[in-house]
CSV table of C-alpha atoms in Angstrom, one decimal:
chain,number,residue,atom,x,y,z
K,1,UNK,CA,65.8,70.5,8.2
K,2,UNK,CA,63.4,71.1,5.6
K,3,UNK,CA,62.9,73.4,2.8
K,4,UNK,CA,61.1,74.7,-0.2
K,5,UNK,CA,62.6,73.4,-3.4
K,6,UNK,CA,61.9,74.1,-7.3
K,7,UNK,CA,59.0,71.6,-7.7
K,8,UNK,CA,59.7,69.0,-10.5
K,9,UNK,CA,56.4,68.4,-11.8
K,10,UNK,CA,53.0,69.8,-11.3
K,11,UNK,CA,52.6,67.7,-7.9
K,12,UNK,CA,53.0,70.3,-5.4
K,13,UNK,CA,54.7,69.3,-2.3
K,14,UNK,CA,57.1,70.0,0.1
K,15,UNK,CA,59.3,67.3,0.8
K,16,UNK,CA,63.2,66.6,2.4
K,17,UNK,CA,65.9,68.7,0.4
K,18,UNK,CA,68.1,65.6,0.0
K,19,UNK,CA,66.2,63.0,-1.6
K,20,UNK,CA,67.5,59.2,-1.3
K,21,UNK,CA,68.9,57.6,-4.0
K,22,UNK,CA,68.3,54.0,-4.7
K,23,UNK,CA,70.0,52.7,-8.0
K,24,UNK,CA,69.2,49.3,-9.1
K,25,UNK,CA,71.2,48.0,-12.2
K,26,UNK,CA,70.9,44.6,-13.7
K,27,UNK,CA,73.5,42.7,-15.8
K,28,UNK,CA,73.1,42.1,-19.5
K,29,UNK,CA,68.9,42.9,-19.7
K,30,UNK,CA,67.9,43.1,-22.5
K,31,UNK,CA,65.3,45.8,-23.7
K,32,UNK,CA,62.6,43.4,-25.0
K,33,UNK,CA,62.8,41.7,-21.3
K,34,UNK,CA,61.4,44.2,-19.5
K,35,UNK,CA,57.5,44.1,-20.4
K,36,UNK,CA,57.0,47.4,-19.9
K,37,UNK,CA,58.3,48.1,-23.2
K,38,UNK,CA,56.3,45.7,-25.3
K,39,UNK,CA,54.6,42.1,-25.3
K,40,UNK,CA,57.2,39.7,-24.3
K,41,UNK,CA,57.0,36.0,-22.8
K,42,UNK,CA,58.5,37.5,-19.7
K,43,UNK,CA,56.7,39.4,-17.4
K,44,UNK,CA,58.2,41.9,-14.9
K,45,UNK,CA,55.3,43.6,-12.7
K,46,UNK,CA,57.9,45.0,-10.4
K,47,UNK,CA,60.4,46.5,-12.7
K,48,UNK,CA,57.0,47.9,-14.9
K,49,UNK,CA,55.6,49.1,-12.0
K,50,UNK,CA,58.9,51.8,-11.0
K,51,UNK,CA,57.9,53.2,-14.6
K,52,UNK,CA,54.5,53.3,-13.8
K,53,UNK,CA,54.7,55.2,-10.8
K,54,UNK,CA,57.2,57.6,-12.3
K,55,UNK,CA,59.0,58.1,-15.2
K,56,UNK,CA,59.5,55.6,-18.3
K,57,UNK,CA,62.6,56.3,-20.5
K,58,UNK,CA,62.0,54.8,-23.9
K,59,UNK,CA,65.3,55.7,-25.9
K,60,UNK,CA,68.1,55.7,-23.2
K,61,UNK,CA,71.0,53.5,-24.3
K,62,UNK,CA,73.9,52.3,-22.0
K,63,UNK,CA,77.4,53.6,-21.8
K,64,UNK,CA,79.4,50.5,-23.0
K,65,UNK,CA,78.4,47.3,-25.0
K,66,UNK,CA,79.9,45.1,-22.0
K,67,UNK,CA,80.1,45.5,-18.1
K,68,UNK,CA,83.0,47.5,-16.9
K,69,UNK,CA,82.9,50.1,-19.5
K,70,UNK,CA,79.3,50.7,-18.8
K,71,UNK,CA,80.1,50.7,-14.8
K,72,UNK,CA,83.2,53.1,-14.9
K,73,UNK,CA,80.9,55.1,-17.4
K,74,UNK,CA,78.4,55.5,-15.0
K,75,UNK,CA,80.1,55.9,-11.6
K,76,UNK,CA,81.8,58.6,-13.1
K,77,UNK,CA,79.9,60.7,-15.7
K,78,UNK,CA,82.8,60.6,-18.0
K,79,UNK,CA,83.4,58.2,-21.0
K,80,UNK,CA,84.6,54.6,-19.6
K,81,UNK,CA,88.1,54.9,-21.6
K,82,UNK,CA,88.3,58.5,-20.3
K,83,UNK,CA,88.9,56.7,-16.7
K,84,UNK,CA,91.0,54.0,-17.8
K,85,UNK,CA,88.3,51.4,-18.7
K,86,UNK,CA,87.5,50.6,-22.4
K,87,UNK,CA,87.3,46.9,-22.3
K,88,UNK,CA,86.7,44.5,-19.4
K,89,UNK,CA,88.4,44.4,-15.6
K,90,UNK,CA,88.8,40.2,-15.4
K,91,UNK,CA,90.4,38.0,-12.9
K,92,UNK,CA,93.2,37.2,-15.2
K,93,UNK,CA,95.5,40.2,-15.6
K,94,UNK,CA,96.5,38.3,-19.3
K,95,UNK,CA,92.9,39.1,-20.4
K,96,UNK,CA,92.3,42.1,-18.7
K,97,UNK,CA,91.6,45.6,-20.8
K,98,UNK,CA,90.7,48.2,-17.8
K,99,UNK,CA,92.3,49.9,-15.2
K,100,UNK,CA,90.1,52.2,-13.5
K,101,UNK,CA,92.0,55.6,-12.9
K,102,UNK,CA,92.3,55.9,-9.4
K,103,UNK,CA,91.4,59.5,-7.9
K,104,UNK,CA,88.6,60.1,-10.5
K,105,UNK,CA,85.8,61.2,-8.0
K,106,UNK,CA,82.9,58.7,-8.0
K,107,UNK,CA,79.4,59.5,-8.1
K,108,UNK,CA,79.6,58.3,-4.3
K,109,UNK,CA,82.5,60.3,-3.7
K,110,UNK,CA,80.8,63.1,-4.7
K,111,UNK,CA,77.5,62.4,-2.9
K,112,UNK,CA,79.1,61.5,0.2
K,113,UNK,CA,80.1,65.4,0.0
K,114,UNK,CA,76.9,66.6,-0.1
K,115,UNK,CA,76.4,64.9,2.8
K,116,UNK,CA,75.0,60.9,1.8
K,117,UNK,CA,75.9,58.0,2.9
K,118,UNK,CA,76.6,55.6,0.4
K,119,UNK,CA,76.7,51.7,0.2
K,120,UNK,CA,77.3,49.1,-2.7
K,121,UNK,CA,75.8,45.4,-2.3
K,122,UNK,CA,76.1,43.2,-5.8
K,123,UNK,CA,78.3,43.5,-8.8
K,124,UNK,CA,81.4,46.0,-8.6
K,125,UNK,CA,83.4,44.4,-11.3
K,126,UNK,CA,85.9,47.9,-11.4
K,127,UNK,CA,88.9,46.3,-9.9
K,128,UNK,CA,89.6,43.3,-7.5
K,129,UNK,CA,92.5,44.9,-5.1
K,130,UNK,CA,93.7,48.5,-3.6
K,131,UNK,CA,93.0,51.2,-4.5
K,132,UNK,CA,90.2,50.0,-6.5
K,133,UNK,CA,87.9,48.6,-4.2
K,134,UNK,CA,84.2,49.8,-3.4
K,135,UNK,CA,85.2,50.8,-0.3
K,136,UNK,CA,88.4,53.1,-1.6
K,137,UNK,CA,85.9,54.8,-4.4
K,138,UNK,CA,83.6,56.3,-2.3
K,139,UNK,CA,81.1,53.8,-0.6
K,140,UNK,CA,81.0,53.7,3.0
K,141,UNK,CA,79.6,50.1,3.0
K,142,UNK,CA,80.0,47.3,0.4
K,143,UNK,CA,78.5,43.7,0.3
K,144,UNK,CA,79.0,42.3,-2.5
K,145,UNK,CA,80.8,40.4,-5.2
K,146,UNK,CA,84.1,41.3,-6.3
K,147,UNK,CA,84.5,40.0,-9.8
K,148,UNK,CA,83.4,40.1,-12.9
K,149,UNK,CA,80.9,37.3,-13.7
K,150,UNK,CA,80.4,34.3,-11.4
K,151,UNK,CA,80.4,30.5,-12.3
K,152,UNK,CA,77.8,29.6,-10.7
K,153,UNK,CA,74.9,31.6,-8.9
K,154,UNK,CA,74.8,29.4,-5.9
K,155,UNK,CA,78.7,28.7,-5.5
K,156,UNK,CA,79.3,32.0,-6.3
K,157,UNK,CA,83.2,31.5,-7.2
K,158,UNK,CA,84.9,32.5,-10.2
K,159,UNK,CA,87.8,30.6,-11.9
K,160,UNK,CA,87.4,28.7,-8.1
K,161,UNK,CA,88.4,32.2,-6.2
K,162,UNK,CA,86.0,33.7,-3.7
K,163,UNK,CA,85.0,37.2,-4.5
K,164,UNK,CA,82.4,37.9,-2.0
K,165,UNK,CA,83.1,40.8,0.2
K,166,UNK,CA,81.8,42.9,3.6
K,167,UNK,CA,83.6,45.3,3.0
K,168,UNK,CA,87.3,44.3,3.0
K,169,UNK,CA,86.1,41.0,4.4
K,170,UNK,CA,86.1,37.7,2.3
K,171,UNK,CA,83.0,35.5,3.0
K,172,UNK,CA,81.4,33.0,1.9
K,173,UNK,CA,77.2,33.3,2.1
K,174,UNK,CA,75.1,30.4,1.1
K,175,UNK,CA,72.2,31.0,-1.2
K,176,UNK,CA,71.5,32.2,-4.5
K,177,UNK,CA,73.1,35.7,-5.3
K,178,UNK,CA,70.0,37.4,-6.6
K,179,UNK,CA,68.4,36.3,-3.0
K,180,UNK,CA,71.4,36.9,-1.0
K,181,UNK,CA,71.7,40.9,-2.7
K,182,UNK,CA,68.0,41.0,-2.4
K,183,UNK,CA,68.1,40.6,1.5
K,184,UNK,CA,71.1,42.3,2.0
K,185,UNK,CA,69.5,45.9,0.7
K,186,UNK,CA,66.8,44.8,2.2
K,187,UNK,CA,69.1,45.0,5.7
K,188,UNK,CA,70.9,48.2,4.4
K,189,UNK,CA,67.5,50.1,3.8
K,190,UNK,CA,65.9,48.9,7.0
K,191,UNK,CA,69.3,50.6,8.8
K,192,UNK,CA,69.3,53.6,7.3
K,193,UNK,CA,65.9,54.1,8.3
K,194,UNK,CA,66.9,54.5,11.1
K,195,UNK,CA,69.2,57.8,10.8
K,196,UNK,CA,66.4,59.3,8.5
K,197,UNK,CA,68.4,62.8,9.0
K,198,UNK,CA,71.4,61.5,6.7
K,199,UNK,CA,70.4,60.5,3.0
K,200,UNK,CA,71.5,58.2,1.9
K,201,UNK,CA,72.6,56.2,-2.0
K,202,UNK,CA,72.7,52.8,-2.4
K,203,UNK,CA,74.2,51.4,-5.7
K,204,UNK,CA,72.1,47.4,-5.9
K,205,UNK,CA,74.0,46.1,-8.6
K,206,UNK,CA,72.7,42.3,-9.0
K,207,UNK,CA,74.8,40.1,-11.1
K,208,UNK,CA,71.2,38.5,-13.0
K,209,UNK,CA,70.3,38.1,-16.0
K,210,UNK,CA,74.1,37.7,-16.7
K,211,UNK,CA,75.2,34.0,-17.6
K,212,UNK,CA,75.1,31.3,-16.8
K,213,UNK,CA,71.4,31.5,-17.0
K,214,UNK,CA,70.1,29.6,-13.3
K,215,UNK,CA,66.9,30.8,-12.5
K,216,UNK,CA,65.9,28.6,-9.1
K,217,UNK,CA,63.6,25.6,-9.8
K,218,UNK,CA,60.5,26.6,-8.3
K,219,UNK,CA,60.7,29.6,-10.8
K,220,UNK,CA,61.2,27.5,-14.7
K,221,UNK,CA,58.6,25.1,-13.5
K,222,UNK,CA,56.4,28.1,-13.1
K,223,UNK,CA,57.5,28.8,-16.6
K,224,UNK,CA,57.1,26.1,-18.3
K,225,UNK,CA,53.9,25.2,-17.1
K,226,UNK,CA,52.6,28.5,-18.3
K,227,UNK,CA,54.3,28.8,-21.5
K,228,UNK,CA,55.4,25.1,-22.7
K,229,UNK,CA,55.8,26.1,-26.5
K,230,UNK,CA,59.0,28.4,-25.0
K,231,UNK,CA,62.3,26.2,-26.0
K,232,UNK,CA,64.4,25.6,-23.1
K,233,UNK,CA,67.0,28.4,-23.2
K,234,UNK,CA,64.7,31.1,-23.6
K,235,UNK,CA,62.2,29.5,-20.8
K,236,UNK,CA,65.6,29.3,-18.4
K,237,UNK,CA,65.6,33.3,-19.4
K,238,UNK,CA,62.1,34.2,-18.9
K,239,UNK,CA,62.2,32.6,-15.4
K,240,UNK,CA,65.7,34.1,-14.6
K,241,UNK,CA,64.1,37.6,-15.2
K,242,UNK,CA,61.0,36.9,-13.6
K,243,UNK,CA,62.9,36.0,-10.3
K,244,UNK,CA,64.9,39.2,-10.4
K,245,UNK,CA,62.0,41.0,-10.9
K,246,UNK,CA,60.4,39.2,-7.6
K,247,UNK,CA,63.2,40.4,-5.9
K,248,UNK,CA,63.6,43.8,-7.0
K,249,UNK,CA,59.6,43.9,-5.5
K,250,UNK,CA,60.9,42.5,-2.0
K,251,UNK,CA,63.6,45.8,-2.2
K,252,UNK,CA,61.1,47.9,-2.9
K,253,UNK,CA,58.6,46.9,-0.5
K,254,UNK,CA,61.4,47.4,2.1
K,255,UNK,CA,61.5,50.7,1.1
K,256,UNK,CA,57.9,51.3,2.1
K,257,UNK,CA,57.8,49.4,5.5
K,258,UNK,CA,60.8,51.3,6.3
K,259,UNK,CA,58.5,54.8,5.7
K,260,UNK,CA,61.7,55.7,2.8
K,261,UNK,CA,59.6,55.2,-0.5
K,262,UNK,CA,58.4,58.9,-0.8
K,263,UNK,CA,61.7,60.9,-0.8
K,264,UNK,CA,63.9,57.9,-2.7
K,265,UNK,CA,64.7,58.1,-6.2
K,266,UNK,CA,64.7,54.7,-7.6
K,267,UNK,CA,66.2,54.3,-11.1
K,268,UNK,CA,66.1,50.8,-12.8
K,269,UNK,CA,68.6,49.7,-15.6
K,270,UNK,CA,70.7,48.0,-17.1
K,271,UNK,CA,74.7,47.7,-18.4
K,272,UNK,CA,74.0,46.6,-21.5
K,273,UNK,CA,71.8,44.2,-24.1
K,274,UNK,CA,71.3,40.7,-23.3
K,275,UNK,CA,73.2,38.0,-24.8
K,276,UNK,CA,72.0,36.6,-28.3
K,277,UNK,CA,73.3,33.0,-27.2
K,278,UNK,CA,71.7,32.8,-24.5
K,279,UNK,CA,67.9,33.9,-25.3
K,280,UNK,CA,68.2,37.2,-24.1
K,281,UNK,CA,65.4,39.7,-25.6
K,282,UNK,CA,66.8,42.9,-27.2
K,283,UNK,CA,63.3,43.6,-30.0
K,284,UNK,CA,62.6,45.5,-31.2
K,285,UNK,CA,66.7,46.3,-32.0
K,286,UNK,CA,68.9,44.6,-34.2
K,287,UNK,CA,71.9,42.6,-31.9
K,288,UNK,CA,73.1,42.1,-28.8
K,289,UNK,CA,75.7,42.6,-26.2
K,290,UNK,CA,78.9,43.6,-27.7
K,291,UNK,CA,77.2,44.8,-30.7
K,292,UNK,CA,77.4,48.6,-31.4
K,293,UNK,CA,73.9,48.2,-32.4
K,294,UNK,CA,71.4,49.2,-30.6
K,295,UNK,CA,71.0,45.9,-29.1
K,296,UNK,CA,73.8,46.3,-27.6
K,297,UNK,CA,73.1,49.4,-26.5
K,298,UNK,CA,69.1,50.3,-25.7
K,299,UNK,CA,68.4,49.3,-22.2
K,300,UNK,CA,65.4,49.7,-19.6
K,301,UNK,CA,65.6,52.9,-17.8
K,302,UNK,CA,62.7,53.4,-15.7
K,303,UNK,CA,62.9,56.4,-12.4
K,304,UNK,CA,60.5,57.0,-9.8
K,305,UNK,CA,60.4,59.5,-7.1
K,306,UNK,CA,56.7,60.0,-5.1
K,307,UNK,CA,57.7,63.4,-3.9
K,308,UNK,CA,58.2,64.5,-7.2
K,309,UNK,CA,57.6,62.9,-10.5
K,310,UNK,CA,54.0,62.5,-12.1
K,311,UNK,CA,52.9,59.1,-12.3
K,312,UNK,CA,53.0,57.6,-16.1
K,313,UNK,CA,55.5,60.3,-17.1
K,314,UNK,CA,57.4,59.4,-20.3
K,315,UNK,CA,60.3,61.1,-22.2
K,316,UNK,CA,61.9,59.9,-25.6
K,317,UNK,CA,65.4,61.7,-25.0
K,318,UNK,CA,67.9,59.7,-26.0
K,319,UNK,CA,70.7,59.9,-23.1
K,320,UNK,CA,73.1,57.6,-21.8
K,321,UNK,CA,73.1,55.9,-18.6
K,322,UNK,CA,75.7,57.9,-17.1
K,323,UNK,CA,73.5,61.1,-17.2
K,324,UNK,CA,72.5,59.8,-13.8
K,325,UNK,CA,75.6,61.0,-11.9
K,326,UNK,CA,74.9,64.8,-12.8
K,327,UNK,CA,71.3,64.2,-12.1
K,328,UNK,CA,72.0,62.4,-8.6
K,329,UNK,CA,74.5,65.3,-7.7
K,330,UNK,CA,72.6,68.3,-8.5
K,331,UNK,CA,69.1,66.6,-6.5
K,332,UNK,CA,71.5,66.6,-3.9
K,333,UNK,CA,72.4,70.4,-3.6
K,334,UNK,CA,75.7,70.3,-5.2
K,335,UNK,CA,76.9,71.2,-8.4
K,336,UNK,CA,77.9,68.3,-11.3
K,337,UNK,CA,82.0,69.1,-12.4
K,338,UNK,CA,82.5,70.6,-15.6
K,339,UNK,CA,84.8,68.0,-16.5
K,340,UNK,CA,81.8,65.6,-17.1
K,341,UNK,CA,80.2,64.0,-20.1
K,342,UNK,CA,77.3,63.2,-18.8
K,343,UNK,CA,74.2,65.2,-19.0
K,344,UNK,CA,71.8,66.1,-16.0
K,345,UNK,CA,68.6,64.4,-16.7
K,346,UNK,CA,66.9,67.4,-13.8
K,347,UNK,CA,64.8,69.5,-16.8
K,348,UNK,CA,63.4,66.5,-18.3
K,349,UNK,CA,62.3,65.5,-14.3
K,350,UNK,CA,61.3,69.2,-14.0
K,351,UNK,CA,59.0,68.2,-16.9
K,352,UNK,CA,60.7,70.3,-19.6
K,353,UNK,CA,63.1,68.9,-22.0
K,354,UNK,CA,67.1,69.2,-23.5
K,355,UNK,CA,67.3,70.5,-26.5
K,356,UNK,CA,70.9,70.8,-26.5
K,357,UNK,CA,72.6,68.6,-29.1
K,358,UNK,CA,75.2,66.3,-28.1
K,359,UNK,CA,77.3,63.1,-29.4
K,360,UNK,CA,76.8,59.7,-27.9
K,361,UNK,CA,80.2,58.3,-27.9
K,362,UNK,CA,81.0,54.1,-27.0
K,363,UNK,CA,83.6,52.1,-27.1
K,364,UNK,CA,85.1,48.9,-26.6
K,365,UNK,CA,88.7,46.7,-26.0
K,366,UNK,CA,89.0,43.3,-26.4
K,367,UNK,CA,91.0,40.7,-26.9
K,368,UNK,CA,91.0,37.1,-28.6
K,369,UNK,CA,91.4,36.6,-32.6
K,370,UNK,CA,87.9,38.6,-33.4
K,371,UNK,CA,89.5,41.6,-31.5
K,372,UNK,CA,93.3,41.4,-30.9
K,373,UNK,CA,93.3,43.4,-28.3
K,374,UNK,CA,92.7,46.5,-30.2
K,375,UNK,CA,89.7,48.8,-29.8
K,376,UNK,CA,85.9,49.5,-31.8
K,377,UNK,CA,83.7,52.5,-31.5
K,378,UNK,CA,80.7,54.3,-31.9
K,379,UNK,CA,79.1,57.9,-32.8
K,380,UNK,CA,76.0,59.2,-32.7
K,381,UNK,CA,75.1,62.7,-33.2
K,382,UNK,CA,71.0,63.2,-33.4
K,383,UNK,CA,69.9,60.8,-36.2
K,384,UNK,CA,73.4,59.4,-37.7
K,385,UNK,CA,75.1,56.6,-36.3
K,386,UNK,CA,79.0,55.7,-37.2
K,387,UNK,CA,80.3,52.5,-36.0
K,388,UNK,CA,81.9,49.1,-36.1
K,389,UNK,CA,81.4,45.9,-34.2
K,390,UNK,CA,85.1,44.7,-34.3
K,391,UNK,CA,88.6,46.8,-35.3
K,392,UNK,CA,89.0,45.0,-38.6
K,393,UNK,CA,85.6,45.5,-40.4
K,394,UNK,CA,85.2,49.1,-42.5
K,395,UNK,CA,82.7,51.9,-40.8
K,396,UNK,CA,79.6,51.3,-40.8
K,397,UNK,CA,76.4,54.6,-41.0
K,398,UNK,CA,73.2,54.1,-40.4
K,399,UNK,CA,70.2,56.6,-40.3
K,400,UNK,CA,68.2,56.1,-37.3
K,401,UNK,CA,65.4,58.2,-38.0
K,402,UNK,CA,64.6,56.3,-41.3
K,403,UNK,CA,66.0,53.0,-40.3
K,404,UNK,CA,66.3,52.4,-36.9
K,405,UNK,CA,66.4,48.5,-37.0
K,406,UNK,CA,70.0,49.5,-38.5
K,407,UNK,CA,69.1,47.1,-41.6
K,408,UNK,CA,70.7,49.7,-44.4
K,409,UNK,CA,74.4,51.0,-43.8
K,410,UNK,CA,74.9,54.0,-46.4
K,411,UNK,CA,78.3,55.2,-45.6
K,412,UNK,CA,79.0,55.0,-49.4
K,413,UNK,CA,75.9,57.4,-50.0
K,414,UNK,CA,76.3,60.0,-47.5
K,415,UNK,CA,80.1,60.5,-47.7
K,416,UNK,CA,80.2,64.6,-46.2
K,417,UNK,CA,77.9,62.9,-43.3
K,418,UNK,CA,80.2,59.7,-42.6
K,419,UNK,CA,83.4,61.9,-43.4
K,420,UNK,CA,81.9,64.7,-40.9
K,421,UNK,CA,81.2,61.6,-38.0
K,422,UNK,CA,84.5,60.0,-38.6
K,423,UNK,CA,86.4,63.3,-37.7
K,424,UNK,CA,84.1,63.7,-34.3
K,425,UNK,CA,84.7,59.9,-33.7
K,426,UNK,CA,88.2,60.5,-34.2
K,427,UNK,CA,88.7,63.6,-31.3
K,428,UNK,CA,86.9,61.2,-28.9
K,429,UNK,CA,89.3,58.3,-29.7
K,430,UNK,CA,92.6,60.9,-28.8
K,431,UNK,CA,90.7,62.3,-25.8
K,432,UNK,CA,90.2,58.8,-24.7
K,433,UNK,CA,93.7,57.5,-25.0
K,434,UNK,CA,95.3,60.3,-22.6
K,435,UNK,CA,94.6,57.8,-20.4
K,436,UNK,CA,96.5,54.2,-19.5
K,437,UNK,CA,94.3,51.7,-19.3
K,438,UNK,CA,96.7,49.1,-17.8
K,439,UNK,CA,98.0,49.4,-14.0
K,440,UNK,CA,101.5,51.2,-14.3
């Protein structure tokens, strides 16, 4: 059935009530990898291009510093310790510092709803057993890799367990897992084309750039023979991105043989900043993942929707990752719970903006001598940011308007501003720890 919506932007159209949503979020990319952004030794045509053709996002940061955080973040719209998660879901249940609250509706719970049918294929990373798998959150179909980081790209075992899953199924593919995800939405989109009357949300959550750093051979000798002067970790980077950028092309040219691209929403981004140690680009922000700076924090965020947003449209809000669930929802016909965080991102696509001011609140649990197990966090609230990068080191303020490489921390000369940030960081820390994080 077809209808006439609000239109979004000055392209005037009519198009499907229910668009398709197509999320596509890498692992640990950095912001300076992603050549849209600025001149970098890697390029990413593909990834540039969903920006191009749509929306570029210059000051969205992630929800979390690390994976699971970030990913119970954003399948939920609510702050990650909020649902149980403020530190990493691992294999080992000794260094394990998430439990993701079961019966917290997903943003494919709430899709499927309105109607969508939803599928996972990549990184879940939110629990390995019931009742938190993909399948018992919301998604219809999942293909995909269990855990939280894999050994090897091309073994694709963990601790020498097998993760991989169809659906409740354990399997064992051969291939690398950037190609293997890569085909497999390419075989999800190519069905659903075929029930074109039933939306659909698909959730590509590829485990690249995330270490170890093993780009396939074909692409660092392509590399290095362009850019010999690169050192050898950061050329195994460059090439690492540059084949997940390939591959995010082949999805999307799917998406137009299958006669899907004008109606999908595609969103890139990411879960967090790349990894210091292993070359990862983050410029023009100071650190890295696990850093509460922005390093840590800034991420790629590029959307794209033919139907609807302007070509070469860019906004400067600065949002958080999870603002997607609220957006997704409402595109959808329904209406975003009140009991969210997150923020819809719909005025900004309407071509308006949000003025409303809000805090940006992160956190992290770890474990191991630099953390003991204890948590760190972060504020912002419009230019001031309050934070700390481990539980034993004091507060630290920065002014991001007049120092937004974060070089100059003044909590000892703005104490009514750090004093005022420490009381809002505190209400988030005793709304956060309502809920267990460890399975009861």
């Amino acid at each position: 059935m077809m209808r006439l919506l609000v239109l979004l932007t000055l392209c005037p159209t009519l198009f499907a009530a229910q668009p398709n949503f197509l999320l596509i979020f890498a692992d640990d990319h950095g912001y300076g990898d992603v050549s849209a952004y600025h001149e970098s030794e890697v390029r990413t045509p593909n990834i540039d291009r969903i920006g191009q053709e749509g929306l570029l996002f210059t000051a969205m940061r992630a929800n979390g510093t690390v994976c699971s955080p970030s990913r119970a973040a954003l399948l939920t719209g609510r702050y990650a310790d909020r649902v149980g998660v403020p530190g990493v879901i691992r294999t080992k249940p000794e260094d394990s510092w998430g439990y993701f609250k079961p019966g917290v509706p997903t943003m494919a719970d709430e899709l499927k709803k309105a109607g969508y049918h939803t599928g996972i294929i990549g990184k879940w990373h939110l629990g390995l057993e019931s009742p938190n798998t993909p399948n018992e959150r919301g998604f219809d179909h999942f293909h995909g890799f269990l855990g939280d980081m894999m050994d090897s790209y091309t073994t694709h075992l963990r601790h020498g367990n097998h993760y991989m899953r169809l659906n409740a199924e354990v399997i064992d593919p051969q291939g690398h897992a950037t190609d293997l995800f890569t085909d497999w939405a390419g075989d999800y989109l190519r069905e659903r084309a075929k029930s074109k009357d039933k939306p659909f949300f698909l959730y590509l959550a590829y485990n690249a750039p995330h270490f170890p750093i093993e780009p396939p051979a074909e692409w660092l000798a392509k590399v290095k023979a362009r850019a010999p002067h690169l050192d050898e970790k950061r050329a195994m980077n460059v090439a690492f991105v540059e084949h997940l950028d390939d591959r995010i092309g082949q999805v999307l040219a799917v998406l137009k043989e299958a006669g899907l691209e004008e109606n999908t929403v595609v969103v890139f981004s990411a879960d967090n900043g790349g990894s210091l140690p292993h070359a990862q680009n983050n410029d023009p922000w100071r650190g890295g993942k696990q850093d509460h700076y922005d390093g840590g924090l800034r991420v790629p965020f590029v959307m794209r929707w033919p139907a609807q947003i302007k070509p070469g449209s860019r906004s400067e809000y600065q949002g958080l990752n999870f603002d997607l669930f609220p957006t997704f929802v409402e595109l959808a016909g329904a209406r975003p719970s009140p009991e969210l965080d997150a923020v819809s991102l719909v005025p900004i696509l309407k071509g308006g903006t949000i003025t409303a001011p809000r805090d940006l609140y992160f956190v992290r649990r770890e474990g191991g001598k630099t953390y003991g197990g204890k948590n760190y966090e972060a504020l912002i609230r419009g230019e001031w940011k309050l934070m700390q990068n481990d539980p034993y080191s004091p507060l630290e303020l920065y002014n991001l308007k007049n120092d937004p490489q974060e070089k100059t921390n003044v909590a000892t000369k703005a104490p009514k501003v750090l004093n005022e940030m420490a009381e809002g960081l505190r209400k988030q820390i005793q709304r956060g720890g309502s809920t267990p994080w460890q399975k009861p």
